[in-house]
Short mmCIF file of the N, C-alpha and C atoms (twelve columns), coordinates in Angstrom:
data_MODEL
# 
_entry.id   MODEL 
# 
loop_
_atom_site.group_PDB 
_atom_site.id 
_atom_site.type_symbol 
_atom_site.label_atom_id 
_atom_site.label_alt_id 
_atom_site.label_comp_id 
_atom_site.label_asym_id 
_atom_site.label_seq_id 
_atom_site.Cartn_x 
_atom_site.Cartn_y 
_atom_site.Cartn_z 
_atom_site.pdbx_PDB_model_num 
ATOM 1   N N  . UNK A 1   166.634 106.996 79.082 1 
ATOM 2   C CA . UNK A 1   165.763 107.870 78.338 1 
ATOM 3   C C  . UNK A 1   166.004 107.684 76.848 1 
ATOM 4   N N  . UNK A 2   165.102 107.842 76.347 1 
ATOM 5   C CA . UNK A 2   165.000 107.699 74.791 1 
ATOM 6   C C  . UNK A 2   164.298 108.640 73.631 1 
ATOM 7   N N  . UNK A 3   165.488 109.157 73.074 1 
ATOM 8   C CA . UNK A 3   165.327 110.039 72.059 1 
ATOM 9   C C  . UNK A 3   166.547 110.165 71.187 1 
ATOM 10  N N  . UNK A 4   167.158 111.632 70.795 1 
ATOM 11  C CA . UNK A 4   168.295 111.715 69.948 1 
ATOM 12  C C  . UNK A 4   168.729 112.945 70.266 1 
ATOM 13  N N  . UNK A 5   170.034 113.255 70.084 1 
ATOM 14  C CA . UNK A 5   170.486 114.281 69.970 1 
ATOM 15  C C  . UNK A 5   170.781 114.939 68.816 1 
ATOM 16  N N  . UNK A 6   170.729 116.041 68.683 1 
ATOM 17  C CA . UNK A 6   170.361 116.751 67.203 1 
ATOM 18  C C  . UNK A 6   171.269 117.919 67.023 1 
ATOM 19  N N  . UNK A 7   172.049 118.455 66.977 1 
ATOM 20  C CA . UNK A 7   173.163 120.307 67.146 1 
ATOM 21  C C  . UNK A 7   173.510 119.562 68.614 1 
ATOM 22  N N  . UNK A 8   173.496 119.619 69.708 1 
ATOM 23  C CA . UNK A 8   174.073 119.244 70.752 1 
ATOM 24  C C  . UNK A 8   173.095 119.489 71.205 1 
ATOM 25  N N  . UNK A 9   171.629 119.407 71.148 1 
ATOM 26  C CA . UNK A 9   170.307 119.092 72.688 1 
ATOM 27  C C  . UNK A 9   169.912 117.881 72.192 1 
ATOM 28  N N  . UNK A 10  169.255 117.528 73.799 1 
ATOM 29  C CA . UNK A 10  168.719 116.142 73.373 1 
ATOM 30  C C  . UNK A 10  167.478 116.474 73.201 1 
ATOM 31  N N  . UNK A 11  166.423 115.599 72.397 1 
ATOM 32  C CA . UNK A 11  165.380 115.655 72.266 1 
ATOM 33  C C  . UNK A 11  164.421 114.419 72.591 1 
ATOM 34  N N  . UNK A 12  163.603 114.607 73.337 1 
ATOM 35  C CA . UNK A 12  162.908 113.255 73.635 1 
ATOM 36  C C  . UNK A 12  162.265 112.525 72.560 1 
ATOM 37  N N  . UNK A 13  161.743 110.967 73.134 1 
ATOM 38  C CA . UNK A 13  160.575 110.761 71.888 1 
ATOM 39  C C  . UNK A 13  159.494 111.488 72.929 1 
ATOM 40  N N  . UNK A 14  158.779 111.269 71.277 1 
ATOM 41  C CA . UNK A 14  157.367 111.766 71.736 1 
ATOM 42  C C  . UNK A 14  156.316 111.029 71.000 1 
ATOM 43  N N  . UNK A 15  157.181 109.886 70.291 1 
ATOM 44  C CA . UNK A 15  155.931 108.746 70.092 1 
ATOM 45  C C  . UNK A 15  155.106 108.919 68.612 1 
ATOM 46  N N  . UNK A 16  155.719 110.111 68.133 1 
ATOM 47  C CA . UNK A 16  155.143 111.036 67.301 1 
ATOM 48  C C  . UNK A 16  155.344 110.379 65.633 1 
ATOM 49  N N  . UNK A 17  155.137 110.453 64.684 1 
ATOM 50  C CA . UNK A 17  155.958 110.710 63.323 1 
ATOM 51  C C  . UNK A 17  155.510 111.639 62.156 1 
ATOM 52  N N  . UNK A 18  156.549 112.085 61.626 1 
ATOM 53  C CA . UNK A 18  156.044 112.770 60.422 1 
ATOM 54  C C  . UNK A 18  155.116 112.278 59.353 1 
ATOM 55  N N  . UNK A 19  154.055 113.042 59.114 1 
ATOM 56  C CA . UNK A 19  153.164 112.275 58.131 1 
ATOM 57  C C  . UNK A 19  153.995 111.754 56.780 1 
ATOM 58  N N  . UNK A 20  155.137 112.937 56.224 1 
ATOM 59  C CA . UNK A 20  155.172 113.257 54.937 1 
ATOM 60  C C  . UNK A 20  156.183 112.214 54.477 1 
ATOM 61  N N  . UNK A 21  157.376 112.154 55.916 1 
ATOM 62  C CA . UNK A 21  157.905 110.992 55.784 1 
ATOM 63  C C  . UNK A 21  158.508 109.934 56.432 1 
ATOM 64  N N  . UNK A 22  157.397 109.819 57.385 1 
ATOM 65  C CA . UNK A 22  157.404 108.301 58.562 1 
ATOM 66  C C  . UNK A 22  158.816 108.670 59.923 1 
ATOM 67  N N  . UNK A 23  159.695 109.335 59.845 1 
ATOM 68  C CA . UNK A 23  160.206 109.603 60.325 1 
ATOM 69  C C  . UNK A 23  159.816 110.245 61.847 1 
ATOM 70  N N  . UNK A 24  160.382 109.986 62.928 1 
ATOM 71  C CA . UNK A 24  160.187 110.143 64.292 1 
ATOM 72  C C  . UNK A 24  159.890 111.658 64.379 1 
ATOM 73  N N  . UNK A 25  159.178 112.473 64.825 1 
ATOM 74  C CA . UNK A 25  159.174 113.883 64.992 1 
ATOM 75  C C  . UNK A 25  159.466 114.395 66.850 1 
ATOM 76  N N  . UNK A 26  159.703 115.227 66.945 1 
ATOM 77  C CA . UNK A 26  160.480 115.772 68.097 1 
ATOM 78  C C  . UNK A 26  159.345 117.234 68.723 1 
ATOM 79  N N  . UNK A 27  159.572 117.222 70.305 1 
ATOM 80  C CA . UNK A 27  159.075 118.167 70.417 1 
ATOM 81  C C  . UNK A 27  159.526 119.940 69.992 1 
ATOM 82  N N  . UNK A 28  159.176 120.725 68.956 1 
ATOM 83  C CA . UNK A 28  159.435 121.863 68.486 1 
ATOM 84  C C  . UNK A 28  160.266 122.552 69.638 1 
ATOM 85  N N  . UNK A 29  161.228 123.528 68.741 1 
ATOM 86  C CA . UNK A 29  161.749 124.675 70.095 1 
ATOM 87  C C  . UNK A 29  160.940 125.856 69.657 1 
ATOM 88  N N  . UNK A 30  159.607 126.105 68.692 1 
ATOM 89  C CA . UNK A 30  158.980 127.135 68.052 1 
ATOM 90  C C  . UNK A 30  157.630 127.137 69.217 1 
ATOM 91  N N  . UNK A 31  157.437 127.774 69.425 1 
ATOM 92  C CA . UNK A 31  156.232 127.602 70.239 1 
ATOM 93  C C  . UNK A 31  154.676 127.918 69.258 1 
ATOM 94  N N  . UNK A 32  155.127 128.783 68.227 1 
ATOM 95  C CA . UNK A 32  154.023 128.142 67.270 1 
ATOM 96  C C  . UNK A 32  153.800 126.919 66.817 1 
ATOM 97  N N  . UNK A 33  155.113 125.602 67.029 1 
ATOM 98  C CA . UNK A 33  155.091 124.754 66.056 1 
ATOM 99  C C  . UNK A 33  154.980 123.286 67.129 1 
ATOM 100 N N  . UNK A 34  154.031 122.050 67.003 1 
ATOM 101 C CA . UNK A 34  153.983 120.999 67.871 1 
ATOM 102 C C  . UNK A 34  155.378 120.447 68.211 1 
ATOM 103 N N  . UNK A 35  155.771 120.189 66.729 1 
ATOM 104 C CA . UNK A 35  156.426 119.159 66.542 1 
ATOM 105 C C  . UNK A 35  157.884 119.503 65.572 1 
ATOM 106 N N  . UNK A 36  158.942 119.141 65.569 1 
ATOM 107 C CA . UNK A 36  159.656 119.407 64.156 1 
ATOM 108 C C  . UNK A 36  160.503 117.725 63.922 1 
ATOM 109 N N  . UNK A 37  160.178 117.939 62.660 1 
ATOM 110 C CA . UNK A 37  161.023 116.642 61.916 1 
ATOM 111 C C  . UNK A 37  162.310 116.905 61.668 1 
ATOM 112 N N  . UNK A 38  163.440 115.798 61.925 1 
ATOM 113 C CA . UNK A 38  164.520 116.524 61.247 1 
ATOM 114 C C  . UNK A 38  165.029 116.183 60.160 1 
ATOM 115 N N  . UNK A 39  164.253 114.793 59.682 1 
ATOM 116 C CA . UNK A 39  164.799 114.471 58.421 1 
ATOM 117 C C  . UNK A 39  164.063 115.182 57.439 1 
ATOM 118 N N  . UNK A 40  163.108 115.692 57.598 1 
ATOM 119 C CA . UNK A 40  162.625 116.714 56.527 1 
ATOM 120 C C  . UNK A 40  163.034 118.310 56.887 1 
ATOM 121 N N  . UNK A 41  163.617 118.435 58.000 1 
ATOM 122 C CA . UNK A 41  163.946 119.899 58.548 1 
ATOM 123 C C  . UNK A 41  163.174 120.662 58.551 1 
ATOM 124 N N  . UNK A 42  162.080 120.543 58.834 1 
ATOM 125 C CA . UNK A 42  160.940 121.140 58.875 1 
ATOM 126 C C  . UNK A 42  159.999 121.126 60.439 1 
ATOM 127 N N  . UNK A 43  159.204 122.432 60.679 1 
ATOM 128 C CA . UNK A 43  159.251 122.478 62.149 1 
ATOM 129 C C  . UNK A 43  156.761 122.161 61.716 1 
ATOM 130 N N  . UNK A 44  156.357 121.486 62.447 1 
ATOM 131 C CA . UNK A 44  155.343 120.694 61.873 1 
ATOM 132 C C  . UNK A 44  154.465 120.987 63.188 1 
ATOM 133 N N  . UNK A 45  152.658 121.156 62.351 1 
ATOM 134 C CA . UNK A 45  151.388 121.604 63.194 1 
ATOM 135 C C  . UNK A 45  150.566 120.011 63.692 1 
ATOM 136 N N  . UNK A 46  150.260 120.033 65.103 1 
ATOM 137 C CA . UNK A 46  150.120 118.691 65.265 1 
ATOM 138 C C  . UNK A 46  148.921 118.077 64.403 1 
ATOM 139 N N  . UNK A 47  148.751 118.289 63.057 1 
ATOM 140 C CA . UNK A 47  147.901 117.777 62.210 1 
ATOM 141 C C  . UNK A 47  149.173 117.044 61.191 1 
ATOM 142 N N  . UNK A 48  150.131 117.557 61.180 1 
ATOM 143 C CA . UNK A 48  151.670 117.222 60.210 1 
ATOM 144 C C  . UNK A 48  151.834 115.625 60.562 1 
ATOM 145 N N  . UNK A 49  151.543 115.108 61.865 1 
ATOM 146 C CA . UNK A 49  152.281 114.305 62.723 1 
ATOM 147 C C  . UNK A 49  151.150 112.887 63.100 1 
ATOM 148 N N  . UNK A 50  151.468 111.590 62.941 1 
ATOM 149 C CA . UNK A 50  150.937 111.036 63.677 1 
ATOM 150 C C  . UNK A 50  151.174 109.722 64.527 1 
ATOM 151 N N  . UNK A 51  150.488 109.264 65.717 1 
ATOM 152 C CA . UNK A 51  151.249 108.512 66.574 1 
ATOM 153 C C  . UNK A 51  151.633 107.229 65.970 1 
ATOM 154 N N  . UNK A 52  152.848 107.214 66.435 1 
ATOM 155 C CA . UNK A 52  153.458 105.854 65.557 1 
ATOM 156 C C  . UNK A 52  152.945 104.624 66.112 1 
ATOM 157 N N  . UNK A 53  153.465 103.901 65.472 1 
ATOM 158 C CA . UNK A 53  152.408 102.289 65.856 1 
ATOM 159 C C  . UNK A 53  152.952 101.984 66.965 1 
ATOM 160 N N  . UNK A 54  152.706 101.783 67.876 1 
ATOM 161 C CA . UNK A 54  152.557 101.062 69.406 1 
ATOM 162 C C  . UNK A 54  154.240 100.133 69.361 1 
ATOM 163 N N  . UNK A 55  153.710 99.395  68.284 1 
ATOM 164 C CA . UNK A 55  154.324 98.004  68.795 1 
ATOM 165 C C  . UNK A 55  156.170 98.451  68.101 1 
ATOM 166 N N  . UNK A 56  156.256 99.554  67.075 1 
ATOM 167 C CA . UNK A 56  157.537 100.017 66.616 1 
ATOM 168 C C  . UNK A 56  158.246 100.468 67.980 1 
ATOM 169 N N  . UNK A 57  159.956 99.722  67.612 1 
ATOM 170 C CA . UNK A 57  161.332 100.170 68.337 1 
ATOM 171 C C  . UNK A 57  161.929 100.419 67.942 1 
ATOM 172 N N  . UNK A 58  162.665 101.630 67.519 1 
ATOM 173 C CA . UNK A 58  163.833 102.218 66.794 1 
ATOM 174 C C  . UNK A 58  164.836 101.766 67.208 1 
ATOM 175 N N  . UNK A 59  165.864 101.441 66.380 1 
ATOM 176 C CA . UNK A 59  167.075 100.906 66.609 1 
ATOM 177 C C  . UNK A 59  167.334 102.194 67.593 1 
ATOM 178 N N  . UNK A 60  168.858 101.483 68.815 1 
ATOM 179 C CA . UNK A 60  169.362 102.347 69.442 1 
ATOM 180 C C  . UNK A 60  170.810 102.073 69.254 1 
ATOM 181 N N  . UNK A 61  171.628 103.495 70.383 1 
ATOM 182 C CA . UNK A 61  172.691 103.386 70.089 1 
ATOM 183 C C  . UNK A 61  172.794 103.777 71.833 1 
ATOM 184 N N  . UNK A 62  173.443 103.143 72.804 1 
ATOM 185 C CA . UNK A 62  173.665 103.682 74.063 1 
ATOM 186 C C  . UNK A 62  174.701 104.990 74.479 1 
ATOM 187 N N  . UNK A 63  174.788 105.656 74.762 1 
ATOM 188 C CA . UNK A 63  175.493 106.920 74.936 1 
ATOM 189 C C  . UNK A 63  175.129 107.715 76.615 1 
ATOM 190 N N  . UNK A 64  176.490 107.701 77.295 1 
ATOM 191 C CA . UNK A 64  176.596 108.415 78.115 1 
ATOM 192 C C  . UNK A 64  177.110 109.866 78.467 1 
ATOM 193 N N  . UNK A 65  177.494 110.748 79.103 1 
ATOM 194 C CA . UNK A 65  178.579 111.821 79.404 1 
ATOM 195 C C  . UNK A 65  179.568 111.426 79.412 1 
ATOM 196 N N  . UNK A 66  180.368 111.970 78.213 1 
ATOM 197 C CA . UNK A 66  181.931 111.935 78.692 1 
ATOM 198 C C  . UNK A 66  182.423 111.544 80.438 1 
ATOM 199 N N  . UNK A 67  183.045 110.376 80.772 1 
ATOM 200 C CA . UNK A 67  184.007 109.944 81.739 1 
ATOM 201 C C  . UNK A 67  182.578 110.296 82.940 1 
ATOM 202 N N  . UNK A 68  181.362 109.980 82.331 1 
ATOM 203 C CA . UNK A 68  180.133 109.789 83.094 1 
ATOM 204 C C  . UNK A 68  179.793 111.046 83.739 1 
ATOM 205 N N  . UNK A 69  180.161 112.305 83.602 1 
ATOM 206 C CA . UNK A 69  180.229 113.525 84.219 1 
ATOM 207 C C  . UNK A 69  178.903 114.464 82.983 1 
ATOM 208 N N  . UNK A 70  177.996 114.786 83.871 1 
ATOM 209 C CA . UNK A 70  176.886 115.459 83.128 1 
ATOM 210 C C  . UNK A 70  176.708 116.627 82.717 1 
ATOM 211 N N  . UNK A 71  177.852 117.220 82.847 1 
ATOM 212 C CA . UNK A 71  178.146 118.856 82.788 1 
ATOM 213 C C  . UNK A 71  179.027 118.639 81.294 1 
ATOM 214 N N  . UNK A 72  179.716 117.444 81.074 1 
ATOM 215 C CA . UNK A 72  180.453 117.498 79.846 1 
ATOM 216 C C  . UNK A 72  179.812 117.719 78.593 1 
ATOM 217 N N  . UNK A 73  179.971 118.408 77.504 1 
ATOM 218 C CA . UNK A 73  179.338 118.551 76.518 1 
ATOM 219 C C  . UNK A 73  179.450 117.447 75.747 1 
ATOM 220 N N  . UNK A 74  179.823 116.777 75.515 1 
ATOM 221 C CA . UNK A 74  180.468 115.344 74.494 1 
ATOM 222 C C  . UNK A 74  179.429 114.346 75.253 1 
ATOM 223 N N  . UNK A 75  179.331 113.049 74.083 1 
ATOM 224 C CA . UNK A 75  178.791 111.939 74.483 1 
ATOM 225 C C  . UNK A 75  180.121 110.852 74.594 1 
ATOM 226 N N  . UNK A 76  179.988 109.451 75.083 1 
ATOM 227 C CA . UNK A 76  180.527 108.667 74.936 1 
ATOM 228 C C  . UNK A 76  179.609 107.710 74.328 1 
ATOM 229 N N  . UNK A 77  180.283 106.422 73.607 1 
ATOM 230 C CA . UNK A 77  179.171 105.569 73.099 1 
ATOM 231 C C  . UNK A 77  179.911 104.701 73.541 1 
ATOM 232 N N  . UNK A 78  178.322 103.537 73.558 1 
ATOM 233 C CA . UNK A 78  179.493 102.572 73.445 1 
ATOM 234 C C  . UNK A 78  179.907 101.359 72.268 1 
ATOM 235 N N  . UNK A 79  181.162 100.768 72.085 1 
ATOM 236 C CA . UNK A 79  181.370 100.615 71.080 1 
ATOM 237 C C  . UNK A 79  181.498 98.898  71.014 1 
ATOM 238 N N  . UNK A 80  181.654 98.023  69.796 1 
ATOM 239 C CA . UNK A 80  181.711 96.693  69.535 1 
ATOM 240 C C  . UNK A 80  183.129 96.506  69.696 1 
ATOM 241 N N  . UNK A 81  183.194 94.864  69.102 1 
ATOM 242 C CA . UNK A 81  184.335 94.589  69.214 1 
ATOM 243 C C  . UNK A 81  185.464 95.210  68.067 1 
ATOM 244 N N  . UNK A 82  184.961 96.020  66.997 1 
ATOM 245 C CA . UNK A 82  186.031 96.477  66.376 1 
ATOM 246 C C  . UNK A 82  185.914 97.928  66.710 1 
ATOM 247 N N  . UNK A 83  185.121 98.391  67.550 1 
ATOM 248 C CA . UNK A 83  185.211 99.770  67.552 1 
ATOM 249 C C  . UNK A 83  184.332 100.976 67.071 1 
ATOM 250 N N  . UNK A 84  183.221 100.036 66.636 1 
ATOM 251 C CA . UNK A 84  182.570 100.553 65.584 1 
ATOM 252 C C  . UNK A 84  181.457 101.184 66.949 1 
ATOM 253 N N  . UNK A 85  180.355 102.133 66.920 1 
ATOM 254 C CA . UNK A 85  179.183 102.374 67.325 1 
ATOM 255 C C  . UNK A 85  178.761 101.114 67.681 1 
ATOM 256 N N  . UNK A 86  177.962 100.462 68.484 1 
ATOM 257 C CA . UNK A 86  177.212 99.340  68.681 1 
ATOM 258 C C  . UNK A 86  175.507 99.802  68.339 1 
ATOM 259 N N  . UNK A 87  175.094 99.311  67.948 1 
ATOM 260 C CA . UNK A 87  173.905 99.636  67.528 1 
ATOM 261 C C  . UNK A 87  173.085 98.100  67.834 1 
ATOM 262 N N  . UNK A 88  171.578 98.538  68.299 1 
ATOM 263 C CA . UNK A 88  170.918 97.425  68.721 1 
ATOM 264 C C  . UNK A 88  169.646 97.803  68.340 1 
ATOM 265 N N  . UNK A 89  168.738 96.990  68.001 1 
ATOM 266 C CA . UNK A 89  167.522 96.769  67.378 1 
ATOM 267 C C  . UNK A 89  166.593 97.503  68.136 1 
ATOM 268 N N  . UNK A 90  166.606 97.477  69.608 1 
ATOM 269 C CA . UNK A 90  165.468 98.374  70.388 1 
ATOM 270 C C  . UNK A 90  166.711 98.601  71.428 1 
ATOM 271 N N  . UNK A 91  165.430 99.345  72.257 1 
ATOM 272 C CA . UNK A 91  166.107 99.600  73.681 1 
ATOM 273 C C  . UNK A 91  165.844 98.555  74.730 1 
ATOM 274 N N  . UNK A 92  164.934 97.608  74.695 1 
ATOM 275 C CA . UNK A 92  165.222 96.328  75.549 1 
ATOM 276 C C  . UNK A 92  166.116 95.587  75.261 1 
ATOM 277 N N  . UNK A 93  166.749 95.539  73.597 1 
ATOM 278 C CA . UNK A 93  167.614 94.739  73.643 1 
ATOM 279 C C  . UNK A 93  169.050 95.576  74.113 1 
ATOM 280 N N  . UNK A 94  168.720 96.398  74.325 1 
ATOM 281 C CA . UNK A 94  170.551 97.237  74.606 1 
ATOM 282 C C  . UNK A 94  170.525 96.773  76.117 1 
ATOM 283 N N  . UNK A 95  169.180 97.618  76.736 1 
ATOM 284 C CA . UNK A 95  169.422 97.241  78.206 1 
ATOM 285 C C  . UNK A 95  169.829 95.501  78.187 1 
ATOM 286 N N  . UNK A 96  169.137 94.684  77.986 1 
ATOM 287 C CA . UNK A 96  169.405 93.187  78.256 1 
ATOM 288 C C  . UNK A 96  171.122 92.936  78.123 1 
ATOM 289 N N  . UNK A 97  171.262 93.420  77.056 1 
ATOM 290 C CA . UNK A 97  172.743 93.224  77.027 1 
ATOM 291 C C  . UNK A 97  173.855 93.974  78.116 1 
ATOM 292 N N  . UNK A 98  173.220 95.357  78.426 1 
ATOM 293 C CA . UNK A 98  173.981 95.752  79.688 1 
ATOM 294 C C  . UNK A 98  173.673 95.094  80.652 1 
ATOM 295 N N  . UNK A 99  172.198 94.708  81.257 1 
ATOM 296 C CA . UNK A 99  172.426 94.209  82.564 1 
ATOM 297 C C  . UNK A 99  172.934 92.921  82.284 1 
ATOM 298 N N  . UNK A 100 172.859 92.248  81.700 1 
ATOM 299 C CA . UNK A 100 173.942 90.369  81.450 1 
ATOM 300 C C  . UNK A 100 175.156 91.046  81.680 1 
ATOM 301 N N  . UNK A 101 176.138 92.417  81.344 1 
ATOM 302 C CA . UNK A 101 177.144 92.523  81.396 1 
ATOM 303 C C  . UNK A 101 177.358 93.221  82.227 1 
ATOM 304 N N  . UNK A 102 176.858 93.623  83.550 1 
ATOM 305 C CA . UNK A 102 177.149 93.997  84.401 1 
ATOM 306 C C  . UNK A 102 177.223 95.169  84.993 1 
ATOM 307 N N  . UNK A 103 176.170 95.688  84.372 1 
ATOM 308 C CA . UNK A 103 174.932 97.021  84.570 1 
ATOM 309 C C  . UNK A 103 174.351 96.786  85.789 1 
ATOM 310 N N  . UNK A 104 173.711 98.016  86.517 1 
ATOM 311 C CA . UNK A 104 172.313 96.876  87.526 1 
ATOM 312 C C  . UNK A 104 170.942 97.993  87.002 1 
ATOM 313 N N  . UNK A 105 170.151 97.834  87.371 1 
ATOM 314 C CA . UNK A 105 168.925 98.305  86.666 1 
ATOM 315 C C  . UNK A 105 168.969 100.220 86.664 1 
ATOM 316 N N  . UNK A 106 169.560 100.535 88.009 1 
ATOM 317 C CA . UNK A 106 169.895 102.129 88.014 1 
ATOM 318 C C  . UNK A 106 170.786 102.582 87.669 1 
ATOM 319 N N  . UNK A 107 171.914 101.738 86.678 1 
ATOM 320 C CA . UNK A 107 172.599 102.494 86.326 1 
ATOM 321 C C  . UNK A 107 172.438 102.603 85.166 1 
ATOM 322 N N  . UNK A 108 171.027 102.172 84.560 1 
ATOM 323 C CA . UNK A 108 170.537 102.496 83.043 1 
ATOM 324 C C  . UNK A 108 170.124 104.149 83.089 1 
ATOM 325 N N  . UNK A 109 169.556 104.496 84.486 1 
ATOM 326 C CA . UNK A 109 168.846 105.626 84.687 1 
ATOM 327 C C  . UNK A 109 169.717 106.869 84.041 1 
ATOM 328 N N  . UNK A 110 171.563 106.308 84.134 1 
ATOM 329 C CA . UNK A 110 171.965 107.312 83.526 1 
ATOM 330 C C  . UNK A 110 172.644 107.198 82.346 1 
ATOM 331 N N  . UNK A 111 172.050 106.229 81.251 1 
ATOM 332 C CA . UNK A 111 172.327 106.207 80.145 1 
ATOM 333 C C  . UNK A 111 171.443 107.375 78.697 1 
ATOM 334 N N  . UNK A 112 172.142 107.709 78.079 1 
ATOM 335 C CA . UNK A 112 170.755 108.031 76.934 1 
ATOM 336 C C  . UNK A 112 170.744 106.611 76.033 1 
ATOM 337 N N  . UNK A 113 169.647 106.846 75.376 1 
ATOM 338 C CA . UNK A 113 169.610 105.435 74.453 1 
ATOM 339 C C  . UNK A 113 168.870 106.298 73.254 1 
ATOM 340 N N  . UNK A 114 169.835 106.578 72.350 1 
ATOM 341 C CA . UNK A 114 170.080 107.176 71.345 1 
ATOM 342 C C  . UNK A 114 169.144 106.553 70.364 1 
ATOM 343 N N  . UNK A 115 167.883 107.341 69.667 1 
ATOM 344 C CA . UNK A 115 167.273 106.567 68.231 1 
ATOM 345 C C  . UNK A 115 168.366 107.077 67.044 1 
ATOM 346 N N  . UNK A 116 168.249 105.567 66.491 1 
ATOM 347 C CA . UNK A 116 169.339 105.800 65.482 1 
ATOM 348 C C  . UNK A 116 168.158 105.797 64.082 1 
ATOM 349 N N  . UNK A 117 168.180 106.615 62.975 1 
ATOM 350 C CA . UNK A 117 166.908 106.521 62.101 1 
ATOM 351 C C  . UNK A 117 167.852 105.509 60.929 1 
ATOM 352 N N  . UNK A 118 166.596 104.883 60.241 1 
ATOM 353 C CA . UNK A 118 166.924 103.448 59.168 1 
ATOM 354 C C  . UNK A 118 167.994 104.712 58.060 1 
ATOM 355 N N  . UNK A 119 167.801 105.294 57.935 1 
ATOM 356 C CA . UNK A 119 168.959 106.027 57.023 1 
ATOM 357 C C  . UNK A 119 170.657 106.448 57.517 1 
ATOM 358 N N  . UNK A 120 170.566 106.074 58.729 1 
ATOM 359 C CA . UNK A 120 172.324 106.240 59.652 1 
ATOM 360 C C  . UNK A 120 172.147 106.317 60.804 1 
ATOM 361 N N  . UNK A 121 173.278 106.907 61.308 1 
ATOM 362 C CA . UNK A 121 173.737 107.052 62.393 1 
ATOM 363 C C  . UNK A 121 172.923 108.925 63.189 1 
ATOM 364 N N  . UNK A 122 172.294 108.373 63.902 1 
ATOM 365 C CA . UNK A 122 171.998 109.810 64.636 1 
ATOM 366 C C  . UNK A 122 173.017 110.454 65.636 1 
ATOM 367 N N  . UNK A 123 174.204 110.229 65.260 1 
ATOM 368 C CA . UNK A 123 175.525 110.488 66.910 1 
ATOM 369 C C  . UNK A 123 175.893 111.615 66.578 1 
ATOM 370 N N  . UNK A 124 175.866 112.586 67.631 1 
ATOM 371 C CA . UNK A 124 176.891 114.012 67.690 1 
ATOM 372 C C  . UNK A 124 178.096 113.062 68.293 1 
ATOM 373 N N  . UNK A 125 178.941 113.465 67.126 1 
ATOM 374 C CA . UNK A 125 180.453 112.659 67.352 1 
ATOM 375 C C  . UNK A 125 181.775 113.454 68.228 1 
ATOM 376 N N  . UNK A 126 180.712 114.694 68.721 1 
ATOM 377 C CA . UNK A 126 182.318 115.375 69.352 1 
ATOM 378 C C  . UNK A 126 182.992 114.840 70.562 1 
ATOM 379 N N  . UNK A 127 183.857 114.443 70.193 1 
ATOM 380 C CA . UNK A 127 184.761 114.097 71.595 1 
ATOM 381 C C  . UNK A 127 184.814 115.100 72.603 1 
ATOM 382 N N  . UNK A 128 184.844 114.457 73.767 1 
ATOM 383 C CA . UNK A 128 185.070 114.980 74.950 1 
ATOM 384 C C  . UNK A 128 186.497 114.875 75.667 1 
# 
């Protein structure tokens, strides 16, 4: 699945972006409101918002449950060879690289695949 986590919920895509500033928009927890952005922090009327281009893939970052357990509040990521976040250009290229390494196609089902936005890192970093 593909979206981000934001305070500790996940939020899906929704394909969406902020007009004001290109940025991915999320489905609102306002029920007056469509959509909310978070890089503008602002909660947005589906006139605010529009569908992003087809052919765009947000960089990702793969992230599971702590020790794979779904009740844990913490993410795990996974990381490069120095340790760092691994970060990958889309989400076909993350999957490709898990299944070559020894993934099989359902055990993507329980990955998140984290949008990371061109300004950083989108990771809730709390350890589990």
């Amino acid at each position: 699945m593909s979206g981000i986590f934001h305070d500790g919920h996940w939020y899906g895509n929704t394909g969406m972006v902020c007009r004001r500033c290109g940025n991915p928009a999320y489905q609102s927890e306002h029920a007056e409101y469509s959509y909310q952005c978070f890089h503008c922090d602002e909660d947005l009327y589906s006139f605010e918002v529009a569908e992003r281009d087809g052919f765009y893939l947000p960089k990702v970052i793969v992230a599971r449950p702590v020790n794979g357990i779904s009740l844990n509040e913490g993410l795990e990521y996974l990381l490069d060879g120095n340790k760092e976040v691994r970060v990958f250009n889309n989400q076909p290229e993350a999957e490709a690289f898990l299944l070559a390494n020894g993934f099989i196609r359902e055990d993507l089902e329980f990955l998140y695949f984290v949008e990371v936005a061109d300004d950083g890192l989108q990771v809730d970093c709390r350890e589990g």
